[in-house]
Amino acid sequence: MPTEVEVARALADALVAEIAKKRDLVLALPTGRTPLPLYRELVQRHRVRAVSFARVRTFNLDEFRGLPADHPGSFRAFMERHLFAHVDLEKAHLGFLDGEADDAAAECERYEAAIAGAGGIDLAIVGIGGNGHVAFNEPAEKLVSRTHVAKLTRNTRQANAPLFGDDPSAVPTEALTMGIGTVLGARRIWLIAAGAGKAQILARALEGEVGPACPASLLRAHPALTVWADDAAAAQLSRGRSLLHRWFVGR
Ligand code: PGA
């Protein structure tokens, strides 16, 4: 039965193999609690020279609006703490939405153009929010396809409170985020989920109705989606589980 750490190791192995195949891989990267074991594994592998990120390019999925990049609650600061400061990614290769941009719409357009300029995203690694969100695409009647300004739900602000001294009211009310269409534009998507707290929403996303009420369900439209879940997160899935609880959808 895979634990969170076992899944993170398998993920890191798979990612290192992808980078070995394509040294200038273009990644979309998530923040949150879920990717932390993966980032720890990557830092570890880099320390022992098992992987170099020197030519890899990254685009983070989202950023809070109104925060300077060096604010400790920003996703940029999160990435510095947990990955960027510890590996050999080039600063110029780190794509980030500028939460402080005066013209947020122009910033979103710049981001889409930067992704296109990099040749598109080879591999988008995404988590799933407890409410089914992907990046900051919150459940709604309609979703915005491309990178845009999003209003954050109370749940999401609560979930991000640890970055802001456990005070949900200190969490920004808006964010800049890749759209679900931006994520679906990646050549491959890896959805990662860990812990019992994700079991219900993962089952809904993978086996429930496909639609904007559960943005993660839309990932099932992608021809190369891989779901990486630990045992606890996979507990409510009904269909065939492999040893690592990986599903290859549409292959
Ligand atoms: P989490 O967040 O990894 O902190 O659970 C996932 C998400 O909101 O996408």
Short mmCIF file of C-alpha atoms and ligand atoms in Angstrom, two decimals, residues 31-35 127-130 133-135 159 198, ligand 1:
data_model
loop_
_atom_site.label_atom_id
_atom_site.label_comp_id
_atom_site.label_asym_id
_atom_site.label_seq_id
_atom_site.Cartn_x
_atom_site.Cartn_y
_atom_site.Cartn_z
CA THR A 31 2.15 24.93 -4.26
CA GLY A 32 0.34 23.63 -1.18
CA ARG A 33 0.96 20.82 1.23
CA THR A 34 0.61 18.04 -1.35
CA PRO A 35 3.77 18.65 -3.42
CA GLY A 127 -2.98 19.17 -6.82
CA ILE A 128 -6.68 19.08 -6.03
CA GLY A 129 -8.32 21.38 -3.52
CA GLY A 130 -10.73 19.98 -0.96
CA HIS A 133 -10.34 23.28 -7.44
CA VAL A 134 -7.29 23.05 -9.69
CA ALA A 135 -4.84 25.90 -9.32
CA ALA A 159 -6.91 26.32 3.60
CA LYS A 198 -8.76 14.18 -0.33
P1 PGA B 1 -3.03 21.24 -0.65
O1 PGA B 1 -3.76 22.14 -1.70
O2 PGA B 1 -1.91 20.57 -1.38
O3 PGA B 1 -2.50 22.21 0.39
O4 PGA B 1 -4.03 20.29 -0.13
C1 PGA B 1 -4.10 21.57 -2.93
C2 PGA B 1 -4.80 22.62 -3.75
O5 PGA B 1 -5.46 23.48 -3.16
O6 PGA B 1 -4.69 22.55 -4.97
#
